[in-house]
Every structure is written in structure tokens, then in C-alpha cells.
Amino acid sequence: MVRIFVFLLFAALMLPGKSQSPSKIYLIRHAKVDIKNPGWGNSKSAHLYKKQYNRSPIRNFNANEIKRKIENFETVDTVFCSPIKRAAETASIIFGEDAVIKTDSVLAELDNPIVKFPAIQLPVKVWLLISRGTWMMGINGKEKENYQYRKKELRVYSQKLIEYTSTHEVTVVVAHGIVNWELKKIFKKQGWKPGNYYDFSTLSVNYFEKK
């Protein structure tokens, strides 16, 4: 009788299913974009720089360094990714053909229009900061594309990511700085605990876990 019990217990443990180790959601920010410092200009210059930034390729980086920061990397078969060039290229270099890259516009950078003051000269990066700040305050931009609307989209999308963790031990997102920042806040509110943070000069990796 004891032998039968031990056999049944062993068989139950060997059945396929979700691991008892904590689920992890990894947030990866894209690699550094290969573009020159824009210097000074007017608001039009900032607009043109932003368009060029979105089209430019990323700089080379060591994909193996990133892989080593993702626990059970070999089990990752799907990556949730922004459709913007710099994020998609980053995901492709890290995961290659080992995983399906699923892009979604919700993970695109929280985009904002550039404020228009063509007569004023400022560092282009200051124009970008002013434009983003006024957009986040609701002063600059259309209602459907404003900051609150995008945050709501991310809250809804985060549930898709969390649902995915119910059947996968490791979930990976490759996106952008502010997108990942918003996702971090969402996960924290839902009881996910932050883990280690790794910075590779623009490209970064950190994770959240929940038992």
C-alpha cells in the first residue's frame, strides 16, 4: 500500500503544469539609438529630430549579457514588444528565432506632439522635455492620444500580461522608458514585487515577481 501511495505521489509531481517558483515579468528597455546629438534648434528642429530618432537603427550591444539576466531564458517562446523600430530590433537581437515577437501598438512609446514656437531657439532635447511635460499635464495633444488615455490602455493591457503568467513562468516585454515606468507602477499596485534592475546604458532589464 505504501509503495502504491509513493508511486502515485511521484506520478502527480511529474505531471506537466505550471512551476511552483514565482512568476516573473521582465521589462526590457530598447538599446541605444544610433543618432547624433541634435544640439540647438527651434520647435521644427525638434519635430524633425524626433522623426529621425524613430527611424534610426540601434547601436550594437552584447545580447548574451541580457540573456544572462533573464532567469530560465531558454523557456521564453513569446516576447511582447513595441512595434517601433528600436524596440523591435532590440527584441530580435536578443531572442532571434527562439521566440515569437508579438508587437502591439499599446506598447509603443507614449508619443506626444512638439509644442510650436518656431521663433525660439533652445537645445532640441529641452524642446522634447517641454513637449512631453505639457502633454502629460493635458495641455498639449488630442484627447484620444493624451497621457491619461494611454495610461488606461496600459492598465488594460497589463491584465493580458498577467494572464499570460498563469501558464508561463517567464513573461518578457520589450518597450520604452516611460511605457515600462507606467507598467512598473501598475504591477506594484497589483502586488507584484520588484526584483533586480540592470542598466546597460539606455538598454535596461528589470523584473517583477509574484508567487
Tab-separated table of C-alpha atoms in Angstrom:
chain	number	residue	atom	x	y	z
A	1	MET	CA	0.000	0.000	0.000
A	2	VAL	CA	2.828	2.379	0.884
A	3	ARG	CA	4.532	1.626	-2.424
A	4	ILE	CA	1.330	2.474	-4.342
A	5	PHE	CA	0.989	5.767	-2.459
A	6	VAL	CA	4.621	6.732	-3.177
A	7	PHE	CA	4.176	5.831	-6.847
A	8	LEU	CA	1.006	7.950	-7.169
A	9	LEU	CA	2.679	10.898	-5.424
A	10	PHE	CA	5.684	10.699	-7.738
A	11	ALA	CA	3.422	10.464	-10.790
A	12	ALA	CA	1.473	13.563	-9.676
A	13	LEU	CA	4.687	15.548	-9.298
A	14	MET	CA	5.770	14.548	-12.787
A	15	LEU	CA	2.566	15.718	-14.447
A	16	PRO	CA	3.060	18.766	-16.697
A	17	GLY	CA	1.923	22.026	-15.210
A	18	LYS	CA	2.984	25.444	-14.062
A	19	SER	CA	6.125	25.578	-11.907
A	20	GLN	CA	5.715	26.490	-8.251
A	21	SER	CA	8.544	29.039	-8.466
A	22	PRO	CA	7.468	32.705	-8.640
A	23	SER	CA	6.200	34.013	-11.973
A	24	LYS	CA	8.367	36.795	-13.358
A	25	ILE	CA	7.566	39.643	-15.742
A	26	TYR	CA	10.692	41.126	-17.320
A	27	LEU	CA	10.621	44.683	-18.638
A	28	ILE	CA	13.353	45.482	-21.149
A	29	ARG	CA	14.012	48.968	-22.456
A	30	HIS	CA	15.334	49.140	-26.017
A	31	ALA	CA	19.019	49.589	-26.871
A	32	LYS	CA	20.603	52.979	-27.525
A	33	VAL	CA	19.607	54.575	-30.830
A	34	ASP	CA	22.450	55.322	-33.250
A	35	ILE	CA	21.879	59.025	-33.778
A	36	LYS	CA	23.950	62.178	-33.246
A	37	ASN	CA	23.236	64.693	-30.506
A	38	PRO	CA	20.780	67.184	-32.026
A	39	GLY	CA	22.230	70.357	-30.483
A	40	TRP	CA	20.155	73.561	-30.613
A	41	GLY	CA	17.173	74.451	-32.791
A	42	ASN	CA	13.585	75.611	-32.867
A	43	SER	CA	10.453	73.514	-32.370
A	44	LYS	CA	10.538	72.414	-36.016
A	45	SER	CA	14.066	71.074	-35.474
A	46	ALA	CA	12.791	69.093	-32.504
A	47	HIS	CA	9.976	67.640	-34.603
A	48	LEU	CA	12.416	66.553	-37.335
A	49	TYR	CA	14.814	65.061	-34.786
A	50	LYS	CA	12.006	63.062	-33.236
A	51	LYS	CA	11.025	61.625	-36.627
A	52	GLN	CA	14.638	60.720	-37.348
A	53	TYR	CA	15.004	59.120	-33.898
A	54	ASN	CA	12.014	56.858	-34.572
A	55	ARG	CA	13.510	55.725	-37.890
A	56	SER	CA	17.134	55.256	-36.805
A	57	PRO	CA	18.718	51.859	-36.067
A	58	ILE	CA	20.048	50.864	-32.669
A	59	ARG	CA	23.705	50.534	-31.695
A	60	ASN	CA	25.318	47.147	-31.267
A	61	PHE	CA	25.153	45.509	-27.853
A	62	ASN	CA	26.054	42.185	-26.265
A	63	ALA	CA	22.872	40.096	-26.371
A	64	ASN	CA	24.420	37.399	-24.179
A	65	GLU	CA	24.714	39.885	-21.314
A	66	ILE	CA	20.985	40.471	-21.491
A	67	LYS	CA	20.158	36.770	-21.741
A	68	ARG	CA	22.112	36.094	-18.546
A	69	LYS	CA	19.844	38.489	-16.648
A	70	ILE	CA	16.667	36.612	-17.639
A	71	GLU	CA	16.082	33.571	-15.462
A	72	ASN	CA	15.119	30.474	-17.484
A	73	PHE	CA	15.786	32.395	-20.684
A	74	GLU	CA	15.591	29.174	-22.713
A	75	THR	CA	11.890	28.778	-21.827
A	76	VAL	CA	10.860	32.110	-23.379
A	77	ASP	CA	8.885	31.374	-26.534
A	78	THR	CA	6.908	34.631	-26.863
A	79	VAL	CA	8.015	38.252	-26.422
A	80	PHE	CA	5.567	41.145	-26.117
A	81	CYS	CA	7.049	44.091	-27.958
A	82	SER	CA	6.506	47.652	-29.098
A	83	PRO	CA	6.192	47.919	-32.891
A	84	ILE	CA	8.615	50.876	-33.018
A	85	LYS	CA	11.882	50.122	-34.810
A	86	ARG	CA	14.286	50.493	-31.866
A	87	ALA	CA	12.296	48.115	-29.656
A	88	ALA	CA	11.620	45.531	-32.374
A	89	GLU	CA	15.321	45.456	-33.325
A	90	THR	CA	16.331	45.025	-29.681
A	91	ALA	CA	13.945	42.096	-29.246
A	92	SER	CA	15.126	40.490	-32.479
A	93	ILE	CA	18.818	40.687	-31.500
A	94	ILE	CA	18.220	39.230	-28.035
A	95	PHE	CA	15.794	36.456	-28.927
A	96	GLY	CA	16.475	35.835	-32.606
A	97	GLU	CA	14.342	32.966	-33.914
A	98	ASP	CA	13.988	31.364	-30.478
A	99	ALA	CA	10.806	33.293	-29.679
A	100	VAL	CA	7.797	34.786	-31.448
A	101	ILE	CA	7.878	38.602	-31.303
A	102	LYS	CA	4.290	39.799	-30.750
A	103	THR	CA	4.051	43.535	-31.383
A	104	ASP	CA	1.218	45.687	-30.078
A	105	SER	CA	0.676	49.436	-30.533
A	106	VAL	CA	-0.240	49.732	-26.837
A	107	LEU	CA	3.458	49.171	-26.061
A	108	ALA	CA	4.609	51.929	-28.422
A	109	GLU	CA	6.290	54.872	-26.731
A	110	LEU	CA	3.867	57.350	-25.176
A	111	ASP	CA	4.039	59.741	-28.093
A	112	ASN	CA	3.357	63.447	-27.887
A	113	PRO	CA	3.300	66.367	-30.324
A	114	ILE	CA	6.028	69.024	-30.193
A	115	VAL	CA	4.908	72.425	-28.923
A	116	LYS	CA	5.138	75.077	-31.647
A	117	PHE	CA	7.262	78.183	-31.036
A	118	PRO	CA	9.282	78.451	-34.261
A	119	ALA	CA	10.994	81.744	-33.353
A	120	ILE	CA	12.622	80.431	-30.159
A	121	GLN	CA	15.979	78.594	-30.145
A	122	LEU	CA	16.601	76.005	-27.425
A	123	PRO	CA	18.508	72.731	-27.085
A	124	VAL	CA	16.405	70.213	-29.021
A	125	LYS	CA	16.284	67.893	-26.017
A	126	VAL	CA	14.787	70.738	-23.967
A	127	TRP	CA	12.061	71.077	-26.600
A	128	LEU	CA	11.369	67.372	-26.204
A	129	LEU	CA	11.154	67.658	-22.408
A	130	ILE	CA	8.828	70.696	-22.569
A	131	SER	CA	6.613	68.958	-25.119
A	132	ARG	CA	6.362	65.774	-23.075
A	133	GLY	CA	5.766	67.661	-19.830
A	134	THR	CA	2.912	69.752	-21.255
A	135	TRP	CA	1.440	66.619	-22.864
A	136	MET	CA	1.488	64.757	-19.547
A	137	MET	CA	-0.263	67.716	-17.926
A	138	GLY	CA	-3.009	67.547	-20.571
A	139	ILE	CA	-2.130	70.887	-22.167
A	140	ASN	CA	-0.616	69.590	-25.388
A	141	GLY	CA	-2.300	66.961	-27.602
A	142	LYS	CA	-5.581	65.480	-28.760
A	143	GLU	CA	-7.977	63.961	-26.242
A	144	LYS	CA	-7.789	60.384	-27.606
A	145	GLU	CA	-3.973	60.464	-27.587
A	146	ASN	CA	-3.435	62.138	-24.245
A	147	TYR	CA	-1.477	60.806	-21.292
A	148	GLN	CA	-4.470	59.583	-19.306
A	149	TYR	CA	-5.840	57.705	-22.302
A	150	ARG	CA	-2.524	55.922	-22.894
A	151	LYS	CA	-2.215	55.008	-19.218
A	152	LYS	CA	-5.694	53.469	-19.335
A	153	GLU	CA	-4.657	51.414	-22.384
A	154	LEU	CA	-1.634	50.122	-20.489
A	155	ARG	CA	-3.713	49.194	-17.433
A	156	VAL	CA	-5.986	47.083	-19.647
A	157	TYR	CA	-3.018	45.550	-21.486
A	158	SER	CA	-1.239	44.713	-18.220
A	159	GLN	CA	-4.015	42.228	-17.454
A	160	LYS	CA	-3.146	40.377	-20.659
A	161	LEU	CA	0.451	40.111	-19.470
A	162	ILE	CA	-0.597	38.937	-16.011
A	163	GLU	CA	-2.969	36.382	-17.528
A	164	TYR	CA	-0.090	35.076	-19.649
A	165	THR	CA	1.930	34.418	-16.472
A	166	SER	CA	-0.747	31.970	-15.305
A	167	THR	CA	0.602	29.447	-17.815
A	168	HIS	CA	4.175	30.718	-18.304
A	169	GLU	CA	6.865	31.133	-15.684
A	170	VAL	CA	8.618	33.938	-17.581
A	171	THR	CA	6.935	36.849	-19.390
A	172	VAL	CA	9.064	39.324	-21.356
A	173	VAL	CA	8.166	42.821	-22.556
A	174	VAL	CA	10.454	44.926	-24.776
A	175	ALA	CA	9.313	48.532	-24.894
A	176	HIS	CA	10.319	52.069	-23.898
A	177	GLY	CA	11.301	54.041	-20.825
A	178	ILE	CA	8.001	55.676	-19.927
A	179	VAL	CA	5.921	52.680	-21.025
A	180	ASN	CA	7.931	50.426	-18.712
A	181	TRP	CA	7.732	53.019	-15.948
A	182	GLU	CA	3.937	53.029	-16.170
A	183	LEU	CA	3.829	49.218	-16.222
A	184	LYS	CA	6.026	49.138	-13.110
A	185	LYS	CA	3.526	51.310	-11.242
A	186	ILE	CA	0.634	49.108	-12.379
A	187	PHE	CA	2.339	45.888	-11.313
A	188	LYS	CA	3.325	47.313	-7.919
A	189	LYS	CA	-0.285	48.296	-7.216
A	190	GLN	CA	-1.343	44.741	-8.010
A	191	GLY	CA	1.074	43.182	-5.553
A	192	TRP	CA	3.992	42.328	-7.819
A	193	LYS	CA	7.378	42.774	-6.143
A	194	PRO	CA	10.272	44.443	-7.998
A	195	GLY	CA	13.441	42.408	-8.447
A	196	ASN	CA	16.917	43.359	-9.643
A	197	TYR	CA	17.474	46.232	-12.058
A	198	TYR	CA	20.265	46.053	-14.641
A	199	ASP	CA	21.375	49.116	-16.599
A	200	PHE	CA	23.297	48.754	-19.866
A	201	SER	CA	23.400	52.415	-20.961
A	202	THR	CA	19.853	53.089	-22.179
A	203	LEU	CA	19.079	49.382	-22.542
A	204	SER	CA	17.870	48.108	-19.182
A	205	VAL	CA	16.380	44.943	-17.690
A	206	ASN	CA	14.333	44.568	-14.545
A	207	TYR	CA	11.618	42.238	-13.383
A	208	PHE	CA	8.626	41.844	-11.115
A	209	GLU	CA	7.635	38.609	-9.452
A	210	LYS	CA	4.634	37.153	-7.703
A	211	LYS	CA	4.202	33.784	-6.050
